[in-house]
Protein backbone atom coordinates (compact mmCIF):
# COMPACT_ATOMS: atom_id res chain seq x y z
CA UNK A 1 0.00 0.00 0.00
CA UNK A 2 1.26 3.46 -0.90
CA UNK A 3 2.49 5.62 2.00
CA UNK A 4 0.54 8.60 0.63
CA UNK A 5 -1.89 9.10 -2.19
CA UNK A 6 -2.51 12.47 -3.76
CA UNK A 7 -5.37 12.55 -6.24
CA UNK A 8 -4.16 13.55 -9.72
CA UNK A 9 -7.24 15.77 -10.05
CA UNK A 10 -6.33 18.89 -8.11
CA UNK A 11 -10.01 19.69 -7.56
CA UNK A 12 -10.44 16.42 -5.68
CA UNK A 13 -7.02 16.20 -4.05
CA UNK A 14 -6.04 16.74 -0.43
CA UNK A 15 -2.55 17.92 0.55
CA UNK A 16 0.02 15.49 1.93
CA UNK A 17 -0.95 14.59 5.54
CA UNK A 18 0.96 16.24 8.37
CA UNK A 19 2.49 12.94 9.52
CA UNK A 20 4.76 13.19 6.49
CA UNK A 21 6.49 16.19 8.11
CA UNK A 22 6.20 15.05 11.70
CA UNK A 23 7.24 11.40 11.70
CA UNK A 24 11.01 10.81 11.66
CA UNK A 25 10.54 7.56 9.68
CA UNK A 26 9.36 9.54 6.63
CA UNK A 27 12.34 11.86 6.98
CA UNK A 28 14.64 8.82 6.99
CA UNK A 29 12.79 7.13 4.13
CA UNK A 30 13.16 10.28 2.03
CA UNK A 31 16.96 9.99 2.16
CA UNK A 32 17.09 6.81 0.08
CA UNK A 33 13.81 7.04 -1.80
CA UNK A 34 13.86 10.72 -2.72
CA UNK A 35 17.36 12.15 -2.43
CA UNK A 36 19.45 9.15 -3.51
CA UNK A 37 17.30 8.88 -6.66
CA UNK A 38 17.44 12.50 -7.77
CA UNK A 39 20.11 14.87 -9.14
CA UNK A 40 22.43 17.06 -7.08
CA UNK A 41 24.08 20.24 -8.18
CA UNK A 42 27.88 20.07 -7.96
CA UNK A 43 28.86 23.47 -9.36
CA UNK A 44 28.91 25.50 -12.57
CA UNK A 45 31.39 24.35 -15.21
CA UNK A 46 33.17 27.72 -14.91
CA UNK A 47 34.20 26.76 -11.35
CA UNK A 48 36.04 23.52 -12.21
CA UNK A 49 39.59 23.40 -13.38
CA UNK A 50 41.18 20.11 -12.31
CA UNK A 51 39.87 18.31 -9.21
CA UNK A 52 36.76 19.54 -7.43
CA UNK A 53 35.66 17.65 -4.26
CA UNK A 54 32.09 17.89 -3.02
CA UNK A 55 29.85 16.17 -0.51
CA UNK A 56 26.44 15.18 -1.78
CA UNK A 57 23.84 16.62 0.56
CA UNK A 58 25.78 16.83 3.83
CA UNK A 59 23.70 15.44 6.69
CA UNK A 60 21.43 13.52 4.32
CA UNK A 61 23.44 11.48 1.83
CA UNK A 62 26.90 12.53 3.07
CA UNK A 63 28.55 11.07 0.01
CA UNK A 64 32.06 12.38 -0.75
CA UNK A 65 32.49 12.69 -4.53
CA UNK A 66 35.14 14.14 -6.79
CA UNK A 67 34.57 15.93 -10.04
CA UNK A 68 37.59 15.69 -12.33
CA UNK A 69 38.22 17.67 -15.47
CA UNK A 70 40.79 16.95 -18.16
CA UNK A 71 40.09 19.34 -21.05
CA UNK A 72 36.45 18.81 -21.92
CA UNK A 73 36.38 15.43 -20.21
CA UNK A 74 34.35 15.65 -17.02
CA UNK A 75 33.89 12.75 -14.63
CA UNK A 76 32.44 12.24 -11.22
CA UNK A 77 33.97 9.51 -9.07
CA UNK A 78 33.93 8.41 -5.45
CA UNK A 79 36.28 10.50 -3.33
CA UNK A 80 36.91 7.67 -0.84
CA UNK A 81 40.09 5.61 -1.02
CA UNK A 82 39.43 1.93 -1.70
CA UNK A 83 42.17 0.91 0.79
CA UNK A 84 41.00 2.00 4.24
CA UNK A 85 38.50 4.71 3.37
CA UNK A 86 40.27 8.06 3.65
CA UNK A 87 38.74 10.96 1.75
CA UNK A 88 41.16 11.46 -1.11
CA UNK A 89 40.94 15.10 -2.17
CA UNK A 90 39.94 17.71 0.41
CA UNK A 91 40.33 20.96 -1.58
CA UNK A 92 39.97 21.94 -5.25
CA UNK A 93 43.37 21.54 -6.93
CA UNK A 94 45.11 20.72 -10.19
CA UNK A 95 46.71 17.32 -10.64
CA UNK A 96 47.07 14.65 -13.30
CA UNK A 97 46.50 11.78 -10.90
CA UNK A 98 45.04 11.22 -7.44
CA UNK A 99 47.30 10.06 -4.63
CA UNK A 100 45.89 9.09 -1.24
CA UNK A 101 47.55 11.02 1.57
CA UNK A 102 47.28 8.07 4.01
CA UNK A 103 49.33 5.20 2.45
CA UNK A 104 50.03 6.40 -1.08
CA UNK A 105 47.50 4.52 -3.23
CA UNK A 106 47.24 6.16 -6.65
CA UNK A 107 44.36 6.49 -9.09
CA UNK A 108 43.93 8.02 -12.54
CA UNK A 109 41.43 10.86 -12.99
CA UNK A 110 38.83 8.41 -14.27
CA UNK A 111 39.11 6.48 -10.99
CA UNK A 112 41.19 3.50 -12.17
CA UNK A 113 43.55 2.04 -9.59
CA UNK A 114 47.17 2.71 -10.63
CA UNK A 115 49.50 1.57 -7.88
CA UNK A 116 49.91 0.81 -4.18
CA UNK A 117 53.11 0.52 -2.16
CA UNK A 118 53.88 -2.54 -0.01
CA UNK A 119 51.19 -4.75 -1.52
CA UNK A 120 53.41 -7.38 -3.16
CA UNK A 121 51.99 -10.87 -2.61
CA UNK A 122 48.42 -9.74 -1.92
CA UNK A 123 46.11 -12.22 -3.63
CA UNK A 124 43.59 -11.26 -6.30
CA UNK A 125 44.93 -7.72 -6.23
CA UNK A 126 44.21 -5.30 -7.74
CA UNK A 127 40.65 -6.07 -8.71
CA UNK A 128 37.74 -3.97 -9.94
CA UNK A 129 36.78 -3.11 -6.37
CA UNK A 130 40.08 -1.23 -6.03
CA UNK A 131 38.91 1.29 -8.65
CA UNK A 132 36.92 4.33 -7.58
CA UNK A 133 33.25 4.00 -8.41
CA UNK A 134 31.98 6.26 -11.21
CA UNK A 135 28.84 8.32 -10.95
CA UNK A 136 26.97 9.96 -13.82
CA UNK A 137 27.72 13.62 -14.63
CA UNK A 138 25.19 15.73 -16.48
CA UNK A 139 25.52 19.26 -17.75
CA UNK A 140 22.44 21.45 -17.89
CA UNK A 141 23.02 24.98 -19.19
CA UNK A 142 26.57 24.86 -17.76
CA UNK A 143 25.49 23.59 -14.33
CA UNK A 144 26.97 20.19 -13.45
CA UNK A 145 24.99 17.56 -11.60
CA UNK A 146 25.45 14.04 -10.35
CA UNK A 147 23.23 11.38 -8.84
CA UNK A 148 23.69 8.17 -6.88
CA UNK A 149 20.85 6.23 -8.46
CA UNK A 150 18.78 8.53 -10.70
CA UNK A 151 15.11 7.73 -11.26
CA UNK A 152 15.48 9.32 -14.73
CA UNK A 153 18.11 11.30 -16.61
CA UNK A 154 18.77 14.94 -15.82
CA UNK A 155 17.07 16.18 -18.99
CA UNK A 156 13.85 14.59 -17.73
CA UNK A 157 14.35 16.10 -14.26
CA UNK A 158 15.07 19.61 -15.53
CA UNK A 159 12.10 19.46 -17.88
CA UNK A 160 11.34 21.66 -20.80
CA UNK A 161 12.98 24.72 -19.32
CA UNK A 162 15.26 26.02 -22.04
CA UNK A 163 18.48 27.99 -22.28
CA UNK A 164 16.35 31.04 -23.09
CA UNK A 165 15.75 31.35 -19.35
CA UNK A 166 19.30 32.57 -18.92
CA UNK A 167 19.78 36.34 -19.02
CA UNK A 168 20.28 38.05 -22.32
CA UNK A 169 24.00 38.57 -21.89
CA UNK A 170 27.16 37.34 -23.58
CA UNK A 171 29.00 37.49 -20.28
CA UNK A 172 29.72 34.18 -18.54
CA UNK A 173 27.94 33.36 -15.29
CA UNK A 174 30.19 33.87 -12.30
CA UNK A 175 29.63 32.63 -8.77
CA UNK A 176 29.93 35.83 -6.75
CA UNK A 177 28.33 34.97 -3.40
CA UNK A 178 27.32 32.02 -1.24
CA UNK A 179 25.09 32.35 1.75
CA UNK A 180 23.31 29.91 4.03
CA UNK A 181 20.01 30.38 5.83
CA UNK A 182 18.83 28.07 8.62
CA UNK A 183 15.08 27.63 8.68
CA UNK A 184 13.29 25.99 11.61
CA UNK A 185 10.98 23.92 9.45
CA UNK A 186 10.77 20.69 7.48
CA UNK A 187 12.52 20.90 4.10
CA UNK A 188 9.33 20.09 2.18
CA UNK A 189 7.44 22.99 3.80
CA UNK A 190 10.14 25.32 2.52
CA UNK A 191 9.82 23.84 -1.00
CA UNK A 192 6.06 23.93 -1.18
CA UNK A 193 6.00 27.58 -0.16
CA UNK A 194 8.38 28.29 -3.04
CA UNK A 195 6.11 26.41 -5.42
CA UNK A 196 3.21 28.84 -5.40
CA UNK A 197 2.87 32.54 -6.07
CA UNK A 198 -0.50 32.47 -4.27
CA UNK A 199 1.07 33.98 -1.14
CA UNK A 200 2.83 36.87 -2.90
CA UNK A 201 0.13 39.53 -2.28
CA UNK A 202 -0.19 38.49 1.39
CA UNK A 203 3.42 37.79 2.33
CA UNK A 204 5.59 39.83 -0.06
CA UNK A 205 4.16 43.35 -0.21
CA UNK A 206 7.19 44.88 -1.97
CA UNK A 207 7.56 42.04 -4.49
CA UNK A 208 3.86 42.30 -5.21
CA UNK A 209 4.44 45.82 -6.54
CA UNK A 210 6.88 44.41 -9.11
CA UNK A 211 5.26 41.10 -10.07
CA UNK A 212 1.76 41.24 -11.53
CA UNK A 213 -0.31 38.68 -9.66
CA UNK A 214 -2.98 38.45 -12.37
CA UNK A 215 -0.64 37.20 -15.12
CA UNK A 216 1.57 34.91 -12.96
CA UNK A 217 1.83 31.42 -14.53
CA UNK A 218 2.78 27.93 -13.37
CA UNK A 219 3.71 25.09 -15.73
CA UNK A 220 4.43 21.61 -14.48
CA UNK A 221 6.64 19.02 -16.19
CA UNK A 222 7.53 15.45 -15.23
CA UNK A 223 9.95 16.29 -12.37
CA UNK A 224 10.04 20.07 -12.46
CA UNK A 225 7.85 23.12 -12.52
CA UNK A 226 8.30 26.62 -13.82
CA UNK A 227 6.64 29.73 -12.45
CA UNK A 228 6.85 32.96 -14.40
CA UNK A 229 6.15 36.39 -12.98
CA UNK A 230 5.58 39.32 -15.33
CA UNK A 231 5.94 42.99 -14.49
CA UNK A 232 3.17 45.56 -14.96
CA UNK A 233 4.37 46.12 -18.57
CA UNK A 234 4.08 42.42 -19.39
CA UNK A 235 7.86 41.79 -19.42
CA UNK A 236 9.17 38.66 -17.69
CA UNK A 237 10.27 39.77 -14.22
CA UNK A 238 11.47 36.36 -13.04
CA UNK A 239 11.40 32.67 -13.91
CA UNK A 240 11.36 30.29 -10.99
CA UNK A 241 12.36 26.76 -11.95
CA UNK A 242 12.04 24.00 -9.38
CA UNK A 243 13.78 20.68 -10.01
CA UNK A 244 12.47 17.95 -7.75
CA UNK A 245 13.11 17.48 -4.90
CA UNK A 246 15.18 20.41 -3.63
CA UNK A 247 16.71 22.64 -6.31
CA UNK A 248 15.50 26.10 -7.23
CA UNK A 249 16.88 28.07 -10.17
CA UNK A 250 15.68 31.66 -10.13
CA UNK A 251 16.36 33.55 -13.34
CA UNK A 252 16.53 37.33 -13.15
CA UNK A 253 17.78 40.10 -15.41
CA UNK A 254 21.19 39.96 -13.73
CA UNK A 255 21.76 36.19 -13.71
CA UNK A 256 20.70 33.14 -11.71
CA UNK A 257 20.15 32.69 -8.00
CA UNK A 258 20.30 29.01 -7.12
CA UNK A 259 18.83 27.65 -3.89
CA UNK A 260 19.81 24.23 -2.64
CA UNK A 261 17.47 23.04 0.10
CA UNK A 262 19.29 20.75 2.56
CA UNK A 263 17.30 18.82 5.14
CA UNK A 264 18.91 18.70 8.59
CA UNK A 265 16.13 17.17 10.68
CA UNK A 266 12.33 16.99 10.42
CA UNK A 267 12.22 20.51 11.87
CA UNK A 268 15.40 22.12 10.54
CA UNK A 269 16.57 22.94 7.02
CA UNK A 270 19.54 24.78 5.59
CA UNK A 271 18.99 26.71 2.38
CA UNK A 272 22.07 27.57 0.40
CA UNK A 273 21.86 30.65 -1.84
CA UNK A 274 24.35 30.67 -4.71
CA UNK A 275 24.53 33.88 -6.70
CA UNK A 276 25.65 33.49 -10.32
CA UNK A 277 25.94 36.90 -11.94
CA UNK A 278 26.14 37.67 -15.65
CA UNK A 279 25.31 41.38 -15.63
CA UNK A 280 26.20 43.03 -12.32
CA UNK A 281 24.77 46.39 -13.41
CA UNK A 282 21.25 44.97 -12.98
CA UNK A 283 21.80 43.38 -9.55
CA UNK A 284 19.65 45.75 -7.51
CA UNK A 285 16.78 45.86 -9.98
CA UNK A 286 13.37 44.24 -10.24
CA UNK A 287 12.17 40.92 -8.83
CA UNK A 288 15.75 39.77 -8.13
CA UNK A 289 16.65 42.96 -6.26
CA UNK A 290 15.88 42.23 -2.61
CA UNK A 291 16.24 38.47 -2.26
CA UNK A 292 17.20 38.68 1.42
CA UNK A 293 14.04 40.61 2.31
CA UNK A 294 11.85 38.14 0.41
CA UNK A 295 13.65 35.24 2.11
CA UNK A 296 12.94 36.66 5.57
CA UNK A 297 9.25 36.95 4.72
CA UNK A 298 9.17 33.37 3.39
CA UNK A 299 11.00 31.97 6.42
CA UNK A 300 8.58 33.62 8.84
CA UNK A 301 5.59 32.08 7.12
CA UNK A 302 7.19 28.64 6.67
CA UNK A 303 8.22 28.53 10.35
CA UNK A 304 4.68 29.45 11.30
CA UNK A 305 3.40 26.49 9.23
CA UNK A 306 5.92 24.25 10.99
CA UNK A 307 4.32 25.19 14.31
CA UNK A 308 0.82 24.88 12.86
CA UNK A 309 1.13 21.35 11.50
CA UNK A 310 1.71 20.03 15.03
CA UNK A 311 -1.87 20.94 15.87
CA UNK A 312 -4.16 18.04 16.68
CA UNK A 313 -6.79 19.90 14.69
CA UNK A 314 -4.79 19.98 11.46
CA UNK A 315 -4.01 17.07 9.17
CA UNK A 316 -4.53 17.99 5.53
CA UNK A 317 -5.82 20.85 3.42
CA UNK A 318 -7.06 21.33 -0.15
CA UNK A 319 -5.48 23.04 -3.16
CA UNK A 320 -6.44 26.08 -5.22
CA UNK A 321 -6.76 24.68 -8.76
CA UNK A 322 -5.56 27.99 -10.26
CA UNK A 323 -2.75 28.89 -7.83
CA UNK A 324 -1.32 25.74 -6.25
CA UNK A 325 -0.56 23.48 -9.21
CA UNK A 326 3.16 23.50 -8.32
CA UNK A 327 2.54 22.42 -4.73
CA UNK A 328 0.12 19.70 -5.84
CA UNK A 329 2.66 18.47 -8.38
CA UNK A 330 5.38 18.39 -5.67
CA UNK A 331 3.18 16.38 -3.29
CA UNK A 332 2.36 13.95 -6.11
CA UNK A 333 6.08 13.41 -6.73
CA UNK A 334 6.78 12.92 -3.02
CA UNK A 335 4.03 10.29 -2.85
CA UNK A 336 5.40 8.60 -5.98
CA UNK A 337 8.99 8.47 -4.69
CA UNK A 338 8.01 7.31 -1.20
CA UNK A 339 5.86 4.50 -2.57
S1 LIG B 1 43.51 4.75 2.94
FE1 LIG B 1 44.24 5.38 1.05
S2 LIG B 1 46.13 4.38 0.86
FE2 LIG B 1 45.40 3.72 2.76
FE1 LIG C 1 7.57 33.59 -1.11
Short mmCIF file of N, CA, C and O in Angstrom, two decimals, residues 116-126:
data_model
loop_
_atom_site.label_atom_id
_atom_site.label_comp_id
_atom_site.label_asym_id
_atom_site.label_seq_id
_atom_site.Cartn_x
_atom_site.Cartn_y
_atom_site.Cartn_z
N UNK A 116 50.02 0.82 -5.64
CA UNK A 116 49.91 0.81 -4.18
C UNK A 116 51.21 0.28 -3.62
O UNK A 116 51.64 -0.81 -3.98
N UNK A 117 51.86 1.03 -2.74
CA UNK A 117 53.11 0.52 -2.16
C UNK A 117 52.87 -0.64 -1.19
O UNK A 117 51.79 -0.74 -0.60
N UNK A 118 53.86 -1.49 -1.04
CA UNK A 118 53.88 -2.54 -0.01
C UNK A 118 52.74 -3.55 -0.15
O UNK A 118 52.27 -4.09 0.85
N UNK A 119 52.27 -3.79 -1.35
CA UNK A 119 51.19 -4.75 -1.52
C UNK A 119 51.62 -5.98 -2.31
O UNK A 119 50.79 -6.75 -2.78
N UNK A 120 52.93 -6.21 -2.45
CA UNK A 120 53.41 -7.38 -3.16
C UNK A 120 52.89 -8.63 -2.44
O UNK A 120 52.88 -8.69 -1.20
N UNK A 121 52.43 -9.60 -3.20
CA UNK A 121 51.99 -10.87 -2.61
C UNK A 121 50.52 -10.88 -2.19
O UNK A 121 50.01 -11.92 -1.78
N UNK A 122 49.85 -9.75 -2.28
CA UNK A 122 48.42 -9.74 -1.92
C UNK A 122 47.64 -10.46 -3.02
O UNK A 122 47.83 -10.17 -4.20
N UNK A 123 46.80 -11.39 -2.63
CA UNK A 123 46.11 -12.22 -3.63
C UNK A 123 44.94 -11.49 -4.27
O UNK A 123 44.29 -10.66 -3.62
N UNK A 124 44.69 -11.85 -5.53
CA UNK A 124 43.59 -11.26 -6.30
C UNK A 124 43.62 -9.74 -6.21
O UNK A 124 42.60 -9.10 -5.94
N UNK A 125 44.77 -9.18 -6.37
CA UNK A 125 44.93 -7.72 -6.23
C UNK A 125 45.79 -7.19 -7.36
O UNK A 125 46.81 -7.81 -7.66
N UNK A 126 45.44 -6.06 -7.97
CA UNK A 126 44.21 -5.30 -7.74
C UNK A 126 43.03 -5.91 -8.48
O UNK A 126 43.23 -6.63 -9.46
#
